[in-house]
Short mmCIF file of C-alpha atoms and ligand atoms in Angstrom, two decimals:
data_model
loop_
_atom_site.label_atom_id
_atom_site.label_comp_id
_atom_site.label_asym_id
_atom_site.label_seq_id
_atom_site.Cartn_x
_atom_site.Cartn_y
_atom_site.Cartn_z
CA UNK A 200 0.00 0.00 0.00
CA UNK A 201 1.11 3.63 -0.73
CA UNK A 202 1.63 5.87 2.34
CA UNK A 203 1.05 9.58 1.75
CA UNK A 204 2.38 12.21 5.25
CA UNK A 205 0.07 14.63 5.02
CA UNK A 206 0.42 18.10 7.11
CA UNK A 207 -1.85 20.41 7.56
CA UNK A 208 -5.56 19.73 7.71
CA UNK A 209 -7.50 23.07 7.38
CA UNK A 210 -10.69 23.09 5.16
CA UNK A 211 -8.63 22.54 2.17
CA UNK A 212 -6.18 19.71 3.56
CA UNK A 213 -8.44 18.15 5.16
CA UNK A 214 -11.22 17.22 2.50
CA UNK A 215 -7.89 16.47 0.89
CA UNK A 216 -6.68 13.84 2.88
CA UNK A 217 -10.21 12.27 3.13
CA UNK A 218 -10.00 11.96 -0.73
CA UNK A 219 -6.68 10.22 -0.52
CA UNK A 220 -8.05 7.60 1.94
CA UNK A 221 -11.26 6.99 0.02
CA UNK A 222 -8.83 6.17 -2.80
CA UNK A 223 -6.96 3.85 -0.93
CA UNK A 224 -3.80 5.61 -0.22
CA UNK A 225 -2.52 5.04 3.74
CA UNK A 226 -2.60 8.39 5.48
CA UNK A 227 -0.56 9.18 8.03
CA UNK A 228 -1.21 12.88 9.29
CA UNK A 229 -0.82 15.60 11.34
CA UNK A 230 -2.14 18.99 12.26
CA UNK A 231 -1.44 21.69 15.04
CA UNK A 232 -5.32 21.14 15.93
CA UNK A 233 -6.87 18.07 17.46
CA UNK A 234 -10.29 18.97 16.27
CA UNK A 235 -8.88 18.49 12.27
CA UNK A 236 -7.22 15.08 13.17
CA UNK A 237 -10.13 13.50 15.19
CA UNK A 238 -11.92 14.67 11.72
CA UNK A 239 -9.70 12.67 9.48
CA UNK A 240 -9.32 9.42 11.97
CA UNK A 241 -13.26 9.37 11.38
CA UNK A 242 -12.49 8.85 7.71
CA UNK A 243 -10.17 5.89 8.06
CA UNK A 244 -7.09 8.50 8.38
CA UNK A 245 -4.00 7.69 11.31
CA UNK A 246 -3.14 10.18 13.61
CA UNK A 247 0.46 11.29 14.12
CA UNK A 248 1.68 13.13 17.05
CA UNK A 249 4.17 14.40 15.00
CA UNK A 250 5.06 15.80 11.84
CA UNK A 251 8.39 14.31 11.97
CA UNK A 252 6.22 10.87 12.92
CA UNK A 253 4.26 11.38 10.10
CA UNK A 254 6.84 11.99 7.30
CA UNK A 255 8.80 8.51 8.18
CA UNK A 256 8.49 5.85 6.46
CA UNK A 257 6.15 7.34 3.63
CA UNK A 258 6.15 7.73 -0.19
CA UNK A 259 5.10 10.62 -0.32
CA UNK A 260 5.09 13.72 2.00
CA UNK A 261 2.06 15.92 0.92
CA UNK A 262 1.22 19.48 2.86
CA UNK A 263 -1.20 22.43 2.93
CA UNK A 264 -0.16 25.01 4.64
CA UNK A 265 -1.00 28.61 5.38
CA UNK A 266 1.76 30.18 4.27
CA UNK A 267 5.69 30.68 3.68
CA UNK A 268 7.13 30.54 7.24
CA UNK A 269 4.87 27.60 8.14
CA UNK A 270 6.15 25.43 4.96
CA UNK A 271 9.69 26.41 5.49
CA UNK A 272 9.18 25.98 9.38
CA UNK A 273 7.67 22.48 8.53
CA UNK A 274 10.51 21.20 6.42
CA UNK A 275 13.41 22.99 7.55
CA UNK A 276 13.57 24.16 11.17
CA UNK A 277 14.68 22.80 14.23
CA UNK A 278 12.15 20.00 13.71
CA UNK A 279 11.45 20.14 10.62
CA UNK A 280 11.01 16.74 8.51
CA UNK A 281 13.54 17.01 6.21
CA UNK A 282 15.52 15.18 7.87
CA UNK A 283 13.52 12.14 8.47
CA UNK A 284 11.93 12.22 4.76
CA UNK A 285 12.99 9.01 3.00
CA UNK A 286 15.68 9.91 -0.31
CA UNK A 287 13.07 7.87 -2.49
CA UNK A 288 9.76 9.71 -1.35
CA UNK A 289 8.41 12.90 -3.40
CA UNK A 290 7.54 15.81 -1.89
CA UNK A 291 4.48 17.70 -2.41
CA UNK A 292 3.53 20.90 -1.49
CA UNK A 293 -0.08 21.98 -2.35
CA UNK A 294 0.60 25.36 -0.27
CA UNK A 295 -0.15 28.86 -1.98
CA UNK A 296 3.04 30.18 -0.85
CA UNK A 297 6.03 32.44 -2.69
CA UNK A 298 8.01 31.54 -5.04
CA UNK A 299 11.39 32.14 -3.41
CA UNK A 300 10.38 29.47 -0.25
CA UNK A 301 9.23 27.19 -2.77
CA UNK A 302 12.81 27.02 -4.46
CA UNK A 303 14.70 27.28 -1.62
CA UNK A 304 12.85 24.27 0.26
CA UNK A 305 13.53 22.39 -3.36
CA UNK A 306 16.95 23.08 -2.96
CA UNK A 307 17.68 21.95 0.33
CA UNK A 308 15.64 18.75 -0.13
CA UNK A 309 17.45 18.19 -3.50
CA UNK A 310 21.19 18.71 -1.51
CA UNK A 311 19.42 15.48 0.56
CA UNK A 312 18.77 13.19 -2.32
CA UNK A 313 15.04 14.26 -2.23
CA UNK A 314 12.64 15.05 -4.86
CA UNK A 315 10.44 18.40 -4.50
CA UNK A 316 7.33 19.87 -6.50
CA UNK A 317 5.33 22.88 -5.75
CA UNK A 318 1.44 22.46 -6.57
CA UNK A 319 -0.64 25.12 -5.56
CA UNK A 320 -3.81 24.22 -6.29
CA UNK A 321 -7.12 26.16 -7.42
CA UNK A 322 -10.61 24.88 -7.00
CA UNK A 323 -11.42 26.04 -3.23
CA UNK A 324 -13.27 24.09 -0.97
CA UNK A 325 -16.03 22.76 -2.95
CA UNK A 326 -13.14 21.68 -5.35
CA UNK A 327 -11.34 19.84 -2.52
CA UNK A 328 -14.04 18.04 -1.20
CA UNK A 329 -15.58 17.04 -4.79
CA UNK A 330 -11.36 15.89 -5.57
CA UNK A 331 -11.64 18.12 -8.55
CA UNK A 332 -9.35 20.32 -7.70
CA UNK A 333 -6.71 21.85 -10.75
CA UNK A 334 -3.17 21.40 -9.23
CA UNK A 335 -0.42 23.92 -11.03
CA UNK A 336 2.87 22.45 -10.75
CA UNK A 337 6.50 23.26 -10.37
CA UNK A 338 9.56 21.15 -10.51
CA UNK A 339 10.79 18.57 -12.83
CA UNK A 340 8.99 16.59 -15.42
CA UNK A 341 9.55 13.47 -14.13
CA UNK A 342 8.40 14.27 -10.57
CA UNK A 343 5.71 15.81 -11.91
CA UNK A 344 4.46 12.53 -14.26
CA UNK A 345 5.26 10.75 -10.44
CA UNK A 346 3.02 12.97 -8.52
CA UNK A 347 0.19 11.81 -10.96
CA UNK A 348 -0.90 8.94 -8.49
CA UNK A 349 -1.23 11.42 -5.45
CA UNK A 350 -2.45 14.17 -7.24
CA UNK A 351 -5.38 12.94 -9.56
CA UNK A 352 -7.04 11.16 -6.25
CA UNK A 353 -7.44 14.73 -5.39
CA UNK A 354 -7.98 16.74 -8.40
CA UNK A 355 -9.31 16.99 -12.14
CA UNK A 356 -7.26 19.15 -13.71
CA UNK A 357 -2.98 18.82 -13.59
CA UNK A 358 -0.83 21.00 -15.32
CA UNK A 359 2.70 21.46 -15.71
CA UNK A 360 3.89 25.26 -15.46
CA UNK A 361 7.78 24.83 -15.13
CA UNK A 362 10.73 24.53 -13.03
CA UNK A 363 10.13 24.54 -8.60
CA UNK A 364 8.16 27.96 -8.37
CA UNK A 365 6.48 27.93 -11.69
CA UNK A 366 3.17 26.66 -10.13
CA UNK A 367 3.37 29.73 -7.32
CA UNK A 368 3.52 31.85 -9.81
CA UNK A 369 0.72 30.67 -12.45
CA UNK A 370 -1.44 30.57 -9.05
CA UNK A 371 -0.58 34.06 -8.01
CA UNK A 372 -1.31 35.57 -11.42
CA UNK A 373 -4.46 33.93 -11.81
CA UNK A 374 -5.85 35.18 -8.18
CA UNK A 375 -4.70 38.32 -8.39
CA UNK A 376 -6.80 38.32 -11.38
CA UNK A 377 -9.59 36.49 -9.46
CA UNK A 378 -9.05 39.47 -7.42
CA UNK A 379 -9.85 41.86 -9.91
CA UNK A 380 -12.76 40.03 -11.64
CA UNK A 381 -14.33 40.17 -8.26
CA UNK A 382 -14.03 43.47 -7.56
CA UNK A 383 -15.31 44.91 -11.00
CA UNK A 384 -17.95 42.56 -10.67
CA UNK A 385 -19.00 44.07 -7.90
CA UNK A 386 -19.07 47.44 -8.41
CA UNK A 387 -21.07 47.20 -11.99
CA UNK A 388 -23.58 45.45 -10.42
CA UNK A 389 -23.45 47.92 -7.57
CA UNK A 390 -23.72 50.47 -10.17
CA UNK A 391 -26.79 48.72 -11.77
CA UNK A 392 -28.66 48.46 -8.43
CA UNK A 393 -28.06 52.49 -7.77
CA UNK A 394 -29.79 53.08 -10.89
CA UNK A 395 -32.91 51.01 -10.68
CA UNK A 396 -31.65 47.30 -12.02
CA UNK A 397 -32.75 44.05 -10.63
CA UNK A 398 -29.16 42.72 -10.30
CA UNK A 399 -30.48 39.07 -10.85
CA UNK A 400 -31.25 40.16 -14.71
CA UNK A 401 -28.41 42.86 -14.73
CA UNK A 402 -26.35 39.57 -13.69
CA UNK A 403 -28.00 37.37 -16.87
CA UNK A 404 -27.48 40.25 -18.87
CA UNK A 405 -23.57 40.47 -18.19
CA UNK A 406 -23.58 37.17 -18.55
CA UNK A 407 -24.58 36.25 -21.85
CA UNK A 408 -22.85 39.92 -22.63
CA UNK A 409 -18.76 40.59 -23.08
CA UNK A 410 -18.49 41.25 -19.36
CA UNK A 411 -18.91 37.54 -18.85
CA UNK A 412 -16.70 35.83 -16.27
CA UNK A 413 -16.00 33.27 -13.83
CA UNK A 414 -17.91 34.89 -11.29
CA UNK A 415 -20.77 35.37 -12.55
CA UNK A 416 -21.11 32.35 -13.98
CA UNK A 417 -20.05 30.68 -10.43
CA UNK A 418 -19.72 32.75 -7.81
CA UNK A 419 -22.05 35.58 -7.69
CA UNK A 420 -20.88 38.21 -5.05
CA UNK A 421 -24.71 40.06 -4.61
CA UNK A 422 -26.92 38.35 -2.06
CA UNK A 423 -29.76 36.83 -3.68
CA UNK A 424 -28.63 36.72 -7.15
CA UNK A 425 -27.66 32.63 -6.71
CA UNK A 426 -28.30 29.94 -4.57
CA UNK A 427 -25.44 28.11 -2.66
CA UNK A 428 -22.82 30.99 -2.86
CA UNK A 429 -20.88 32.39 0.35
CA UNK A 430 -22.76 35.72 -0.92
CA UNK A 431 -26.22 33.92 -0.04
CA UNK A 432 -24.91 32.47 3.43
CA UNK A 433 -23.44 36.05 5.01
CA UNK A 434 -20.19 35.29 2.94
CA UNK A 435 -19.17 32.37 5.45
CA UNK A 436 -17.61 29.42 3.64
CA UNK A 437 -15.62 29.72 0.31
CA UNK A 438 -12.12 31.79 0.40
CA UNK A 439 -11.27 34.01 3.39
CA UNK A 440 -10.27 37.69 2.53
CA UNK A 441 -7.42 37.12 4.40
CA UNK A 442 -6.19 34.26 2.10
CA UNK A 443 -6.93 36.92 -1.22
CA UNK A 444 -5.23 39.43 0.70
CA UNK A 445 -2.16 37.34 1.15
CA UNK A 446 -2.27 35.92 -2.43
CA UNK A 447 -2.36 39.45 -3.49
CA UNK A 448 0.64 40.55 -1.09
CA UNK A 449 2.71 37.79 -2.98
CA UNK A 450 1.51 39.05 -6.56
CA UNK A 451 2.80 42.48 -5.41
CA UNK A 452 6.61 40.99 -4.10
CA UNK A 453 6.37 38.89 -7.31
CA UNK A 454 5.91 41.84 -8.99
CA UNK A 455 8.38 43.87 -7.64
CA UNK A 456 10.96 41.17 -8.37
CA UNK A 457 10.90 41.17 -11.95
CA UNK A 458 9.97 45.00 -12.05
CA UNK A 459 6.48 44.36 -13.32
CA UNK A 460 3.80 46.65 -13.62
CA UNK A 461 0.48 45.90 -12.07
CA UNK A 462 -1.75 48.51 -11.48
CA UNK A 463 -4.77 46.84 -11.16
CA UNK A 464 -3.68 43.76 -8.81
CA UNK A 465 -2.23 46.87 -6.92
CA UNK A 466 -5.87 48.20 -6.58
CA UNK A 467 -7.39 45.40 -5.94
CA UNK A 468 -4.69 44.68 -3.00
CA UNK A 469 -5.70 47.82 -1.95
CA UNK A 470 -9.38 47.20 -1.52
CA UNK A 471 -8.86 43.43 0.08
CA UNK A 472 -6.39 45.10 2.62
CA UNK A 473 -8.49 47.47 3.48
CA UNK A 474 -11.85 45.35 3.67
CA UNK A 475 -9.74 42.85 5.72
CA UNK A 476 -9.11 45.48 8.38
CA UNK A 477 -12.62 46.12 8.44
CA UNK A 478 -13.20 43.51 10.45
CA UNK A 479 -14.29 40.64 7.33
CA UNK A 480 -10.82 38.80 7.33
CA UNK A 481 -12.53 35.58 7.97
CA UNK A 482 -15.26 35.93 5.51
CA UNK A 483 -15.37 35.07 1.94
CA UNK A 484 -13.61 37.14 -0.78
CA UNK A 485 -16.73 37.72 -3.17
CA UNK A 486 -17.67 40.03 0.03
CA UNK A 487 -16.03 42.64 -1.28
CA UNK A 488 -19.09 43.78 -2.59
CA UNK A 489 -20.62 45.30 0.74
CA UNK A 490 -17.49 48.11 -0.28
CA UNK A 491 -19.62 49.27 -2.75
CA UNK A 492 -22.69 48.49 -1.32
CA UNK A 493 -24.82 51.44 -0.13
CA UNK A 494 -25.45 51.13 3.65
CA UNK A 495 -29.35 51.82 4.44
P1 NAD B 235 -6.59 26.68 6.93
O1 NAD B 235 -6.14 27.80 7.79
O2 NAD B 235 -8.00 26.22 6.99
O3 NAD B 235 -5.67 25.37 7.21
C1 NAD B 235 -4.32 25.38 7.53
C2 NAD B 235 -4.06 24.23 8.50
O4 NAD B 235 -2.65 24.13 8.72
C3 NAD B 235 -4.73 24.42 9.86
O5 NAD B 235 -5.50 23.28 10.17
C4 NAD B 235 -3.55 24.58 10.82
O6 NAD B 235 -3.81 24.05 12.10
C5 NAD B 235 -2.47 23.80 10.09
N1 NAD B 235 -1.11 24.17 10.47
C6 NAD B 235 -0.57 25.40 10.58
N2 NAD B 235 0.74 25.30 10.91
C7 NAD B 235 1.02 23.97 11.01
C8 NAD B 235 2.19 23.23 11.33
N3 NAD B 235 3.34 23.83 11.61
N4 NAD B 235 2.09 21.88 11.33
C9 NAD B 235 0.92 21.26 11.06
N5 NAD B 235 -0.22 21.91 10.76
C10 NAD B 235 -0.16 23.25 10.74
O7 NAD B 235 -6.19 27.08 5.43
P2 NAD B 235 -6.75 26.45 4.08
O8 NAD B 235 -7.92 27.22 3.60
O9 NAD B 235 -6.82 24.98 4.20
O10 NAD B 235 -5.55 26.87 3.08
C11 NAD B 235 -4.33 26.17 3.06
C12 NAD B 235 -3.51 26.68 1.88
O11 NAD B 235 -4.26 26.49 0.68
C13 NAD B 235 -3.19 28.18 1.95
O12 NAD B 235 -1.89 28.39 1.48
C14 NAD B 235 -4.22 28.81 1.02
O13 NAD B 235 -3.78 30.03 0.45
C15 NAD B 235 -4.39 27.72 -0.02
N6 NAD B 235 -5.69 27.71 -0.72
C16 NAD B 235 -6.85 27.85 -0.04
C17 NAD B 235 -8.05 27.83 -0.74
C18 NAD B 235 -9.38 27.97 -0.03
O14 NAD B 235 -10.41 28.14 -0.71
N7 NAD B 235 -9.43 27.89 1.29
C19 NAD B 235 -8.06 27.68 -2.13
C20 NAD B 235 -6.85 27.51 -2.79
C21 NAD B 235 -5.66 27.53 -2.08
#
């Protein structure tokens, strides 16, 4: 049987995980939080009390994890795994994280004998629990062909952006254009409502009109407009702002790096920032709309 480590168990990770044991794989796992393991040992998962207890022994080390410092933390630190990572296992990380981490955890597992791909992955929730996520990957083509087993238990869609750090990037550009969809999305159909439209039909209008996109097609961000949407639930569920918000911080480094210009991810950082420190961190991104909204 095939072992998969797999850290980190948040709402992505962990519907993630769950897919992996439904397709047979041997999970070994851990999390900082109890509450997320006792979830996964209900699914058939086994609970390690230790990441470094988790990563031995297994062919494959996957993790999800919030950010940067926590993936670097988790493999390289004081007790991190790399150490205790078998030289034949592949390691995965599904983490939306920057580039630069990315490549240097690659390098340091590579200086051990041990093979590294970065595969952020887009999709959300829904997409995790369904296993139809799309994973972008970085690293080498024959790690990535490897990965195949682990990663299409998990997700639809795989594709191959480049060398370690491609598939940061490729995420990155596509939120922070995510990002920008949402928030002119928002604000024409804010625009609409101010002057007398029903935003359901301004919505079908747009729709079947040249402003079409992703989400209004998916992910409408007025209340009322579509069933099943964090807009129809108070914008709990989905993508926090604070997630967008830190995709959008690492668009903004990314772009800084190779001296790009990106005025409107800059904007829309902008506007996430600021509705983050609002108070609606935790809530989900297509909130942005109650920016524009007019308060009664
Ligand atoms: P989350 O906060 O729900 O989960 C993160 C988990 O990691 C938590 O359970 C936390 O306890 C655990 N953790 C933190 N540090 C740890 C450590 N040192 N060891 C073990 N566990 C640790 O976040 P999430 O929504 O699952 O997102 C995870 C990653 O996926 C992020 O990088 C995010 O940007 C990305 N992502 C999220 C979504 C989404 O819709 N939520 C979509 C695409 C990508």
């Amino acid at each position: 049987m095939t072992t998969v480590a797999f850290i980190g168990l948040g709402n992505m990770g962990g519907p993630m995980a769950a897919n992996l044991v439904k397709a047979g794989f041997s999970v070994q796992a851990f999390d900082l939080s109890q509450a997320a393991l006792a979830q996964l040992a209900e699914v058939g998962g086994t609970v390690m009390s230790t990441a470094r207890e988790a990563a031995q022994g297994a062919d494959f080390v996957v993790s999800m994890l919030p950010a940067g410092k926590h993936v670097a933390a988790t493999y390289l630190g004081e007790q991190g795994i790399a150490s205790v990572i078998s030289p034949d296992a592949l390691v995965i990380d599904c983490s939306t994280i920057d580039a630069a981490t990315a490549r240097k955890v690659g390098a340091e597992l590579a200086a051990q004998g041990i093979a590294f791909i970065d595969a952020p992955v887009s999709g959300g929730v829904a997409g995790a629990k369904a296993g139809t996520l799309t994973f972008i990957v970085g690293g080498d083509e024959a790690h990535f062909e490897r990965a195949r087993l682990v990663l299409s238990a998990m997700g639809k869609n795989l594709f191959h952006a480049g060398d370690i750090g491609a598939g940061q990037v490729a995420k990155i550009c596509n939120n922070m254009l995510l990002s920008i969809l949402m928030a002119g999305t928002s604000e024409a159909l804010q625009l609409g409502i101010d002057n007398g439209l029903d935003p359901k039909v301004l919505s079908e209008i747009m729709l079947k009109s040249s402003g079409r996109n992703w989400t209004l097609e998916l992910y409408n961000p007025c209340p009322g407009v579509m069933d099943n949407v964090p807009s129809s639930n108070g914008y709990q569920g989905g993508f926090m702002v604070d997630l967008m918000a830190k995709d959008l911080s690492l668009a903004t480094e990314t772009a800084l790096g190779s001296g790009s210009s990106t005025p409107m991810g800059s904007l829309a950082r902008s506007l996430y920032v600021q509705h983050q420190r609002q108070g609606h961190g935790k809530e989900d991104f297509s909130g942005i709309f109650q920016a524009f909204a007019k308060k009664n």
